[in-house]
Coordinates of C-alpha atoms in Angstrom, one line a residue:
M1 CA 22.0 -53.0 -122.2
R2 CA 22.0 -56.4 -120.6
L3 CA 23.3 -56.5 -117.0
S4 CA 25.2 -59.7 -117.4
A5 CA 27.4 -61.6 -115.0
A6 CA 30.5 -60.1 -116.7
T7 CA 29.2 -56.5 -116.5
K8 CA 31.2 -54.1 -114.4
P9 CA 30.1 -50.6 -113.2
R10 CA 31.1 -47.9 -115.6
P11 CA 33.6 -45.5 -113.9
D12 CA 31.5 -42.5 -114.8
H13 CA 28.4 -44.0 -113.1
P14 CA 29.5 -45.0 -109.6
A15 CA 26.4 -46.9 -108.5
L16 CA 26.7 -49.5 -105.8
W17 CA 27.0 -53.0 -107.3
P18 CA 27.1 -56.2 -105.4
G19 CA 30.3 -56.6 -103.4
Y20 CA 30.1 -60.4 -103.8
Q21 CA 30.0 -62.6 -106.9
P22 CA 26.3 -63.6 -107.2
E23 CA 27.0 -66.5 -109.5
G24 CA 29.4 -68.0 -106.9
A25 CA 26.5 -68.4 -104.4
G26 CA 23.9 -71.2 -104.5
N27 CA 20.1 -70.8 -104.2
G28 CA 18.5 -71.2 -100.8
I29 CA 15.2 -69.4 -101.1
V30 CA 12.2 -69.8 -103.4
H31 CA 10.0 -66.6 -103.4
L32 CA 6.4 -66.8 -104.5
G33 CA 5.1 -63.4 -105.8
L34 CA 8.1 -61.5 -107.2
G35 CA 6.6 -58.1 -107.5
A36 CA 8.1 -54.7 -106.8
F37 CA 7.7 -54.9 -103.1
A38 CA 9.6 -58.2 -102.8
R39 CA 12.4 -56.8 -104.9
A40 CA 12.6 -53.7 -102.7
H41 CA 12.4 -55.7 -99.5
I42 CA 13.3 -59.3 -99.0
A43 CA 15.6 -59.4 -102.1
A44 CA 17.4 -56.2 -100.9
Y45 CA 17.8 -57.6 -97.4
T46 CA 19.1 -60.9 -98.8
D47 CA 21.5 -59.0 -101.0
G48 CA 22.8 -57.1 -97.9
A49 CA 23.1 -60.2 -95.9
M50 CA 25.1 -62.0 -98.6
E51 CA 27.3 -58.9 -98.9
A52 CA 28.0 -58.9 -95.2
E53 CA 28.3 -62.6 -94.4
G54 CA 28.0 -64.6 -97.7
G55 CA 26.0 -67.9 -97.8
D56 CA 24.1 -69.8 -100.4
W57 CA 20.9 -67.7 -100.2
R58 CA 20.2 -66.6 -103.7
I59 CA 16.5 -66.4 -104.6
T60 CA 14.5 -68.3 -107.3
G61 CA 11.7 -65.9 -107.9
V62 CA 8.2 -67.0 -109.0
S63 CA 5.9 -64.7 -110.8
L64 CA 2.3 -66.0 -110.3
R65 CA 0.5 -63.2 -112.2
G66 CA 2.3 -63.0 -115.5
E67 CA 5.6 -63.1 -117.4
D68 CA 6.6 -59.5 -117.5
V69 CA 8.9 -59.7 -114.4
A70 CA 10.6 -62.8 -115.9
H71 CA 11.1 -61.2 -119.3
A72 CA 12.7 -58.1 -117.6
L73 CA 14.9 -59.9 -115.1
N74 CA 16.1 -63.2 -116.8
P75 CA 18.0 -61.5 -119.6
Q76 CA 19.8 -59.5 -116.9
D77 CA 20.8 -62.6 -114.9
G78 CA 18.4 -61.5 -112.2
R79 CA 20.1 -58.2 -111.6
Y80 CA 18.2 -54.9 -111.3
T81 CA 18.5 -51.4 -110.1
L82 CA 16.9 -50.4 -106.8
I83 CA 16.5 -46.6 -106.4
E84 CA 15.9 -45.1 -103.0
R85 CA 14.2 -41.8 -103.3
G86 CA 15.2 -39.3 -100.6
E87 CA 16.5 -35.8 -101.1
T88 CA 18.9 -37.2 -103.7
P89 CA 18.1 -40.6 -105.4
Q90 CA 20.5 -43.3 -104.5
A91 CA 20.9 -46.5 -106.6
R92 CA 22.3 -50.0 -105.9
V93 CA 22.2 -53.0 -108.2
I94 CA 20.7 -56.1 -106.5
G95 CA 22.3 -59.5 -107.2
S96 CA 20.4 -61.8 -104.9
I97 CA 17.9 -63.1 -107.5
S98 CA 19.2 -65.9 -109.7
A99 CA 16.2 -66.4 -112.0
V100 CA 12.5 -65.9 -112.3
V101 CA 10.0 -68.7 -113.1
A102 CA 6.8 -67.8 -114.9
G103 CA 4.5 -69.0 -117.7
A104 CA 2.8 -72.2 -118.7
T105 CA 5.2 -74.6 -117.1
L106 CA 5.4 -72.6 -113.8
G107 CA 4.0 -75.4 -111.6
E108 CA 6.4 -78.1 -112.5
R109 CA 9.4 -75.8 -112.5
V110 CA 8.5 -74.4 -109.0
L111 CA 8.1 -77.9 -107.6
S112 CA 11.5 -78.8 -109.0
A113 CA 13.0 -75.8 -107.1
L114 CA 11.1 -76.7 -103.9
V115 CA 12.5 -80.2 -103.8
Q116 CA 16.1 -79.1 -104.2
P117 CA 18.0 -80.0 -100.9
A118 CA 19.4 -76.5 -100.8
C119 CA 16.0 -74.9 -100.6
R120 CA 15.5 -74.0 -97.0
I121 CA 13.0 -71.1 -97.1
V122 CA 9.9 -70.4 -99.2
S123 CA 9.0 -66.8 -98.8
I124 CA 5.8 -65.2 -100.0
T125 CA 4.4 -61.7 -101.1
V126 CA 1.2 -62.2 -102.9
T127 CA -1.1 -59.8 -100.9
E128 CA -3.9 -61.3 -98.9
K129 CA -6.1 -62.1 -101.8
G130 CA -3.4 -64.2 -103.4
Y131 CA -3.5 -67.0 -100.8
G132 CA -7.1 -68.0 -100.6
L133 CA -7.3 -67.7 -96.8
L134 CA -10.3 -67.7 -94.5
R135 CA -10.0 -65.2 -91.6
S136 CA -11.6 -67.8 -89.4
G137 CA -8.7 -70.1 -90.2
G138 CA -8.0 -72.5 -93.0
C139 CA -8.2 -72.2 -96.8
D140 CA -11.1 -70.9 -98.9
P141 CA -12.2 -73.7 -101.3
A142 CA -14.1 -71.1 -103.4
H143 CA -10.9 -69.1 -104.1
P144 CA -10.1 -69.7 -107.8
A145 CA -6.5 -70.8 -107.2
V146 CA -7.4 -73.0 -104.2
A147 CA -10.3 -74.6 -106.1
A148 CA -8.2 -75.3 -109.2
D149 CA -5.4 -76.9 -107.1
L150 CA -7.9 -79.0 -105.1
Q151 CA -9.1 -80.4 -108.4
N152 CA -5.5 -81.3 -109.5
P153 CA -3.3 -81.3 -106.4
A154 CA -0.4 -83.1 -108.2
A155 CA 0.0 -80.2 -110.6
P156 CA -0.6 -77.0 -108.5
R157 CA -0.1 -73.4 -109.5
G158 CA -1.4 -71.5 -106.5
V159 CA 0.4 -70.7 -103.2
L160 CA -1.2 -73.2 -100.9
G161 CA -1.1 -76.0 -103.5
L162 CA 2.6 -75.4 -104.4
I163 CA 3.7 -75.3 -100.7
S164 CA 1.7 -78.4 -99.8
R165 CA 2.8 -80.4 -102.8
G166 CA 6.4 -79.2 -102.4
L167 CA 6.5 -80.4 -98.7
A168 CA 4.9 -83.7 -99.7
L169 CA 7.7 -84.3 -102.3
R170 CA 10.4 -83.4 -99.8
F171 CA 9.0 -85.7 -97.2
A172 CA 8.8 -88.5 -99.7
E173 CA 12.5 -88.0 -100.5
G174 CA 13.6 -87.9 -96.9
L175 CA 14.4 -84.1 -97.0
A176 CA 13.9 -81.7 -94.1
P177 CA 11.0 -79.3 -94.7
F178 CA 11.6 -75.7 -95.8
V179 CA 10.4 -72.8 -93.6
V180 CA 7.3 -71.0 -94.9
L181 CA 7.8 -67.2 -94.5
S182 CA 4.9 -64.9 -95.3
C183 CA 6.0 -61.3 -95.9
D184 CA 2.5 -59.9 -96.5
N185 CA 0.5 -57.4 -94.4
L186 CA -1.6 -60.0 -92.6
P187 CA -2.4 -60.1 -88.9
E188 CA -0.4 -63.0 -87.4
N189 CA 0.7 -63.9 -90.9
G190 CA 2.6 -67.0 -89.7
P191 CA -0.2 -68.8 -87.9
L192 CA -2.8 -67.7 -90.5
V193 CA -0.8 -69.1 -93.4
R194 CA 0.1 -72.2 -91.4
A195 CA -3.6 -72.9 -90.8
A196 CA -4.4 -72.5 -94.5
V197 CA -1.6 -74.8 -95.7
I198 CA -2.5 -77.5 -93.2
D199 CA -6.2 -77.3 -94.2
F200 CA -5.3 -77.4 -97.9
A201 CA -3.0 -80.3 -97.3
R202 CA -5.7 -82.3 -95.5
R203 CA -8.2 -81.6 -98.2
A204 CA -5.9 -82.3 -101.1
H205 CA -3.5 -84.9 -99.8
G206 CA -4.9 -86.4 -96.7
A207 CA -4.5 -86.3 -92.9
A208 CA -1.0 -87.8 -92.8
L209 CA 0.6 -84.9 -94.7
A210 CA -1.4 -82.3 -92.8
D211 CA -0.3 -83.8 -89.5
R212 CA 3.3 -83.9 -90.5
I213 CA 3.2 -80.3 -91.7
S214 CA 1.6 -79.3 -88.4
A215 CA 4.4 -81.1 -86.4
E216 CA 7.5 -80.3 -88.5
V217 CA 7.1 -77.1 -90.5
A218 CA 7.9 -73.6 -89.1
F219 CA 5.8 -70.6 -90.2
P220 CA 7.5 -67.6 -88.6
S221 CA 5.5 -64.4 -88.3
T222 CA 6.9 -61.2 -89.8
M223 CA 6.2 -57.5 -90.0
V224 CA 7.3 -55.6 -93.2
D225 CA 7.3 -52.0 -94.0
R226 CA 8.6 -50.2 -97.1
I227 CA 6.6 -47.9 -99.4
T228 CA 7.2 -49.1 -103.0
P229 CA 5.3 -47.3 -105.7
A230 CA 4.9 -48.6 -109.2
A231 CA 7.9 -48.1 -111.5
T232 CA 7.5 -45.4 -114.1
A233 CA 9.5 -44.1 -117.1
R234 CA 11.3 -41.8 -114.7
T235 CA 12.4 -44.8 -112.7
R236 CA 14.0 -46.3 -115.7
A237 CA 15.5 -43.0 -116.8
D238 CA 17.1 -42.5 -113.4
A239 CA 18.4 -46.0 -113.3
A240 CA 20.1 -45.4 -116.6
A241 CA 21.6 -42.1 -115.4
L242 CA 22.8 -43.6 -112.1
T243 CA 24.2 -46.9 -113.4
G244 CA 25.0 -46.2 -117.1
Y245 CA 22.8 -49.1 -118.3
D246 CA 19.2 -49.4 -119.5
D247 CA 17.3 -51.5 -117.0
E248 CA 13.7 -52.5 -117.8
A249 CA 13.5 -54.1 -114.3
A250 CA 14.4 -51.1 -112.3
I251 CA 12.2 -50.2 -109.3
E252 CA 12.1 -47.4 -106.8
T253 CA 11.3 -47.2 -103.1
E254 CA 11.7 -45.0 -100.1
P255 CA 14.9 -44.9 -98.0
F256 CA 13.1 -46.3 -94.9
S257 CA 12.8 -50.0 -94.5
Q258 CA 11.7 -52.2 -91.5
W259 CA 11.5 -55.9 -91.1
V260 CA 10.7 -57.6 -87.8
I261 CA 10.9 -61.4 -87.9
E262 CA 10.1 -64.2 -85.5
D263 CA 13.4 -66.1 -85.3
R264 CA 12.3 -69.7 -86.1
F265 CA 14.5 -71.1 -88.9
P266 CA 15.5 -74.7 -88.0
S267 CA 17.6 -75.2 -91.2
G268 CA 19.3 -71.8 -91.1
R269 CA 18.7 -68.4 -92.7
P270 CA 20.6 -65.5 -94.2
A271 CA 22.2 -63.0 -91.9
W272 CA 19.3 -60.5 -92.5
E273 CA 20.1 -58.7 -89.3
A274 CA 23.3 -57.6 -90.9
A275 CA 21.1 -55.7 -93.4
G276 CA 18.9 -54.2 -90.7
A277 CA 16.3 -56.8 -89.9
L278 CA 15.1 -57.2 -86.3
F279 CA 14.7 -60.7 -84.9
V280 CA 12.3 -61.0 -81.9
P281 CA 10.4 -63.7 -80.0
D282 CA 7.0 -62.1 -80.7
V283 CA 6.2 -60.0 -83.7
A284 CA 2.5 -59.3 -82.8
P285 CA 3.0 -55.9 -81.0
Y286 CA 5.1 -54.5 -83.9
E287 CA 2.6 -55.9 -86.4
K288 CA -0.3 -54.3 -84.7
M289 CA 1.5 -51.0 -84.4
K290 CA 2.2 -50.9 -88.1
L291 CA -1.2 -52.2 -89.2
R292 CA -3.1 -49.7 -87.2
M293 CA -0.9 -46.6 -87.3
L294 CA 0.7 -46.8 -90.8
N295 CA -1.7 -49.0 -92.8
G296 CA -4.8 -47.7 -91.1
S297 CA -4.0 -44.0 -91.7
H298 CA -2.9 -45.0 -95.2
S299 CA -6.3 -46.4 -96.0
M300 CA -8.1 -43.4 -94.6
L301 CA -6.0 -40.9 -96.5
A302 CA -6.3 -43.0 -99.7
Y303 CA -10.1 -42.8 -99.8
A304 CA -10.4 -39.3 -98.6
G305 CA -7.5 -38.1 -100.7
F306 CA -8.6 -39.9 -103.9
L307 CA -12.1 -38.5 -103.6
S308 CA -10.9 -35.0 -103.0
G309 CA -8.6 -35.0 -106.0
R310 CA -5.2 -35.8 -104.3
T311 CA -3.2 -38.0 -106.7
Y312 CA -0.3 -38.8 -104.4
V313 CA 0.2 -39.3 -100.6
C314 CA 2.5 -36.3 -100.5
D315 CA -0.3 -34.2 -101.9
V316 CA -2.5 -35.3 -99.0
M317 CA 0.1 -34.3 -96.5
K318 CA 0.5 -30.8 -98.1
D319 CA -3.2 -30.1 -97.2
A320 CA -3.5 -28.8 -93.7
A321 CA -6.9 -30.3 -93.0
L322 CA -6.2 -33.8 -94.5
G323 CA -2.7 -33.8 -92.9
G324 CA -4.3 -33.1 -89.6
L325 CA -6.7 -36.0 -90.0
V326 CA -3.8 -38.3 -90.8
R327 CA -2.1 -37.2 -87.5
R328 CA -5.4 -37.6 -85.6
H329 CA -5.9 -41.1 -87.0
M330 CA -2.4 -42.1 -85.9
A331 CA -2.9 -40.8 -82.4
A332 CA -6.2 -42.7 -82.1
A333 CA -4.6 -45.9 -83.4
A334 CA -1.7 -45.5 -81.0
S335 CA -4.2 -45.3 -78.1
S336 CA -5.6 -48.7 -79.1
L337 CA -2.3 -50.5 -78.9
P338 CA -0.9 -52.6 -76.0
S339 CA 2.3 -51.5 -74.3
I340 CA 5.3 -51.7 -76.6
A341 CA 8.9 -50.8 -76.2
M342 CA 8.8 -48.0 -78.8
D343 CA 8.1 -44.3 -78.7
L344 CA 4.8 -44.2 -80.6
A345 CA 4.8 -40.4 -80.9
A346 CA 8.2 -40.5 -82.6
Y347 CA 7.0 -43.4 -84.8
A348 CA 3.9 -41.3 -85.8
S349 CA 6.2 -38.3 -86.6
S350 CA 8.5 -40.5 -88.7
L351 CA 5.4 -41.8 -90.6
C352 CA 4.3 -38.3 -91.4
D353 CA 7.8 -37.5 -92.7
R354 CA 7.7 -40.5 -94.9
F355 CA 4.2 -39.7 -96.2
S356 CA 5.3 -36.2 -97.0
N357 CA 8.3 -37.3 -99.1
P358 CA 7.7 -35.7 -102.5
A359 CA 10.2 -38.0 -104.1
I360 CA 7.9 -41.0 -103.6
A361 CA 5.0 -41.0 -106.1
H362 CA 2.7 -43.2 -104.1
E363 CA -0.8 -42.9 -105.6
T364 CA -3.9 -42.8 -103.4
R365 CA -5.6 -44.8 -106.0
Q366 CA -3.1 -47.6 -105.6
I367 CA -3.4 -47.7 -101.8
A368 CA -7.2 -47.7 -102.1
M369 CA -7.2 -51.1 -103.8
D370 CA -8.5 -54.2 -102.0
G371 CA -10.3 -52.3 -99.2
T372 CA -12.5 -55.2 -98.2
Q373 CA -9.3 -57.2 -97.5
K374 CA -7.6 -54.4 -95.6
L375 CA -10.2 -52.6 -93.4
P376 CA -11.0 -55.4 -91.0
Q377 CA -7.6 -55.4 -89.4
R378 CA -6.6 -51.8 -90.1
I379 CA -9.8 -50.0 -89.1
F380 CA -12.4 -52.3 -87.6
A381 CA -10.2 -54.1 -85.1
P382 CA -9.0 -50.9 -83.3
A383 CA -12.5 -49.5 -83.6
L384 CA -13.9 -52.4 -81.7
E385 CA -11.4 -52.0 -78.9
V386 CA -11.9 -48.3 -78.7
L387 CA -15.7 -48.7 -78.6
E388 CA -15.4 -51.2 -75.8
R389 CA -13.5 -48.7 -73.7
D390 CA -15.8 -45.9 -74.7
E391 CA -13.0 -43.9 -76.2
Y392 CA -12.5 -41.7 -79.3
L393 CA -14.3 -43.3 -82.3
A394 CA -14.3 -40.4 -84.8
P395 CA -11.2 -41.3 -86.7
F396 CA -12.3 -44.9 -87.4
A397 CA -15.8 -43.8 -88.2
F398 CA -14.5 -41.2 -90.7
A399 CA -12.3 -43.9 -92.3
T400 CA -15.2 -46.3 -92.6
A401 CA -17.4 -43.6 -94.1
A402 CA -14.7 -42.6 -96.6
W403 CA -14.4 -46.2 -97.8
M404 CA -18.2 -46.5 -98.1
R405 CA -18.3 -43.2 -100.1
Y406 CA -15.5 -44.6 -102.3
A407 CA -17.4 -47.9 -102.8
L408 CA -20.1 -46.0 -104.7
G409 CA -17.7 -45.9 -107.6
R410 CA -18.1 -42.3 -108.6
N411 CA -16.6 -39.0 -107.4
D412 CA -18.3 -35.7 -106.6
Q413 CA -18.0 -34.7 -110.3
G414 CA -19.9 -37.9 -111.4
Q415 CA -16.8 -39.5 -112.9
T416 CA -16.7 -43.3 -112.4
Y417 CA -13.7 -45.5 -111.5
P418 CA -13.0 -49.2 -110.8
L419 CA -12.9 -50.2 -107.1
N420 CA -10.0 -52.7 -107.8
D421 CA -11.4 -54.9 -105.0
P422 CA -11.8 -58.7 -105.1
R423 CA -15.4 -58.2 -103.9
E424 CA -16.2 -55.4 -106.4
A425 CA -18.9 -57.4 -108.2
E426 CA -20.5 -58.2 -104.8
I427 CA -20.3 -54.6 -103.7
R428 CA -22.0 -53.4 -106.9
A429 CA -24.7 -56.0 -106.6
I430 CA -25.5 -55.1 -103.0
L431 CA -25.8 -51.5 -103.9
T432 CA -28.2 -52.2 -106.8
G433 CA -31.5 -50.5 -106.1
V434 CA -30.1 -48.6 -103.1
D435 CA -30.7 -44.9 -102.9
V436 CA -27.0 -43.9 -103.1
E437 CA -27.9 -40.3 -101.9
N438 CA -29.2 -41.8 -98.6
P439 CA -26.4 -42.3 -96.1
V440 CA -28.5 -44.6 -93.9
A441 CA -29.4 -46.9 -96.9
V442 CA -25.8 -46.9 -98.2
F443 CA -24.4 -47.8 -94.7
A444 CA -26.9 -50.5 -94.2
A445 CA -26.2 -52.1 -97.6
L446 CA -22.4 -52.1 -97.2
A447 CA -22.6 -53.1 -93.6
A448 CA -24.5 -56.2 -94.7
L449 CA -21.5 -57.5 -96.8
P450 CA -20.8 -61.0 -95.3
D451 CA -17.7 -61.3 -93.2
F452 CA -16.8 -57.7 -93.3
L453 CA -18.0 -55.1 -90.8
P454 CA -18.4 -56.6 -87.3
E455 CA -22.0 -56.7 -86.1
T456 CA -21.1 -54.5 -83.1
L457 CA -19.9 -51.7 -85.4
A458 CA -22.9 -52.1 -87.8
R459 CA -25.3 -50.7 -85.2
G460 CA -25.3 -48.3 -82.3
K461 CA -22.8 -45.6 -81.5
F462 CA -20.2 -46.5 -84.2
A463 CA -22.8 -46.8 -86.9
D464 CA -24.3 -43.4 -86.0
A465 CA -20.9 -41.8 -86.1
A466 CA -20.1 -43.3 -89.5
I467 CA -23.5 -42.4 -91.0
L468 CA -23.1 -38.8 -89.8
R469 CA -19.8 -38.5 -91.7
L470 CA -21.1 -40.4 -94.7
E471 CA -24.0 -37.9 -94.9
R472 CA -21.5 -35.0 -95.0
M473 CA -19.6 -36.6 -97.8
L474 CA -22.7 -37.2 -99.8
T475 CA -24.3 -33.8 -99.2
L476 CA -21.4 -31.4 -98.9
G477 CA -18.8 -33.3 -101.1
M478 CA -15.6 -34.9 -99.9
E479 CA -13.6 -31.6 -99.8
K480 CA -16.1 -29.9 -97.4
A481 CA -16.6 -33.0 -95.4
I482 CA -12.8 -33.1 -94.8
L483 CA -12.9 -29.5 -93.6
A484 CA -15.8 -30.2 -91.3
E485 CA -14.1 -33.2 -89.8
A486 CA -10.9 -31.3 -89.2
Q487 CA -12.6 -28.5 -87.2

């Protein structure tokens, strides 16, 4: 049944519906990349902020990958059910999204939204590969979306092209710029996206626009954390049971949520702190903590878990050996961090509790995606620091070896699987002709991927430690390699 503006909660299904009238509020945010995580995170925080303090902060969502989200949400006036899976699932209906833009006319409709005077924030969740960033700074002209928009900058469809063109149009009309707010798991995501937008603007529109963006546009950094698995038939069934309505846009997530934001919003922002967000002058320590302790251990357990037959993260945590390796990795990651005003042991314990939650069906296969984009900041960065101090390398060497074993594209039973990595073709090409039973040859081939494994880690002590673990995985199988590592 359509969740329309006139819809009221059924008395026999007491789900939490918005305590404000969504249609009475204006739009203040354009969000690029309206996937499940965005709806479980920024849209939920914005809903909570409007519930607490009001404001014209509804979200125009943009689906850059397809039209499914638009087809599900637009007939429901943007409303959808968010299920939090703890011991007992809890539901709330989110009203902060007004509409979703997608399809063939996406570019012109997004630009129209970006030049509305009320638009004060452009937020983004497209994962790292969706931007077209260079880790060294700037945009990647070879990235498909960047290349297409550089060819036709007046009619963009990619993130950097839309933001640059939107700012150019606002400046031409005498409007203040919007804030650009990346909510992706990127190190120093504010400065990184800022450098890419400025570089793209210079290439596509000239130095004048690039210089003005540099001088006038704010790019706050953020740290986000909320496990959001893909929706299933169970998600939709539970949404119907809890709300009394069929909801094709229902999503599920864990009860825990964290959002740390650098407070730089010259034109205003929602009262996100009323919904639990933390505003700080420097996000970097929190970001590094999350990337290394949570995301790093997530990557390690994804490769080791997937290759040893564990479908879900909670299955990994049920295994004594694998669960022990997760805790070991978190402790090693914590030792690599600068001083921070948080109890890291308590944080690690809370992470293990979250990973063990059987109500969250978070697949190891899903976490294993995009490894070449994730490992540099999650695994290699702390490994470099630990190596420099001559401290405990084993957890990072094991995680690296597990990825390399996964990159071979077949498990111990000989079954093949897609890597789901933007560099998959490159990985397969570099392994062509390599003796995949030889750990030294496999390590050397994958270590040679450009702009991936730092040279310091590709040789010497770290390389030896990773090759030793890769040898166990290839000769003993992943299950026995895990047991050997856990001893």
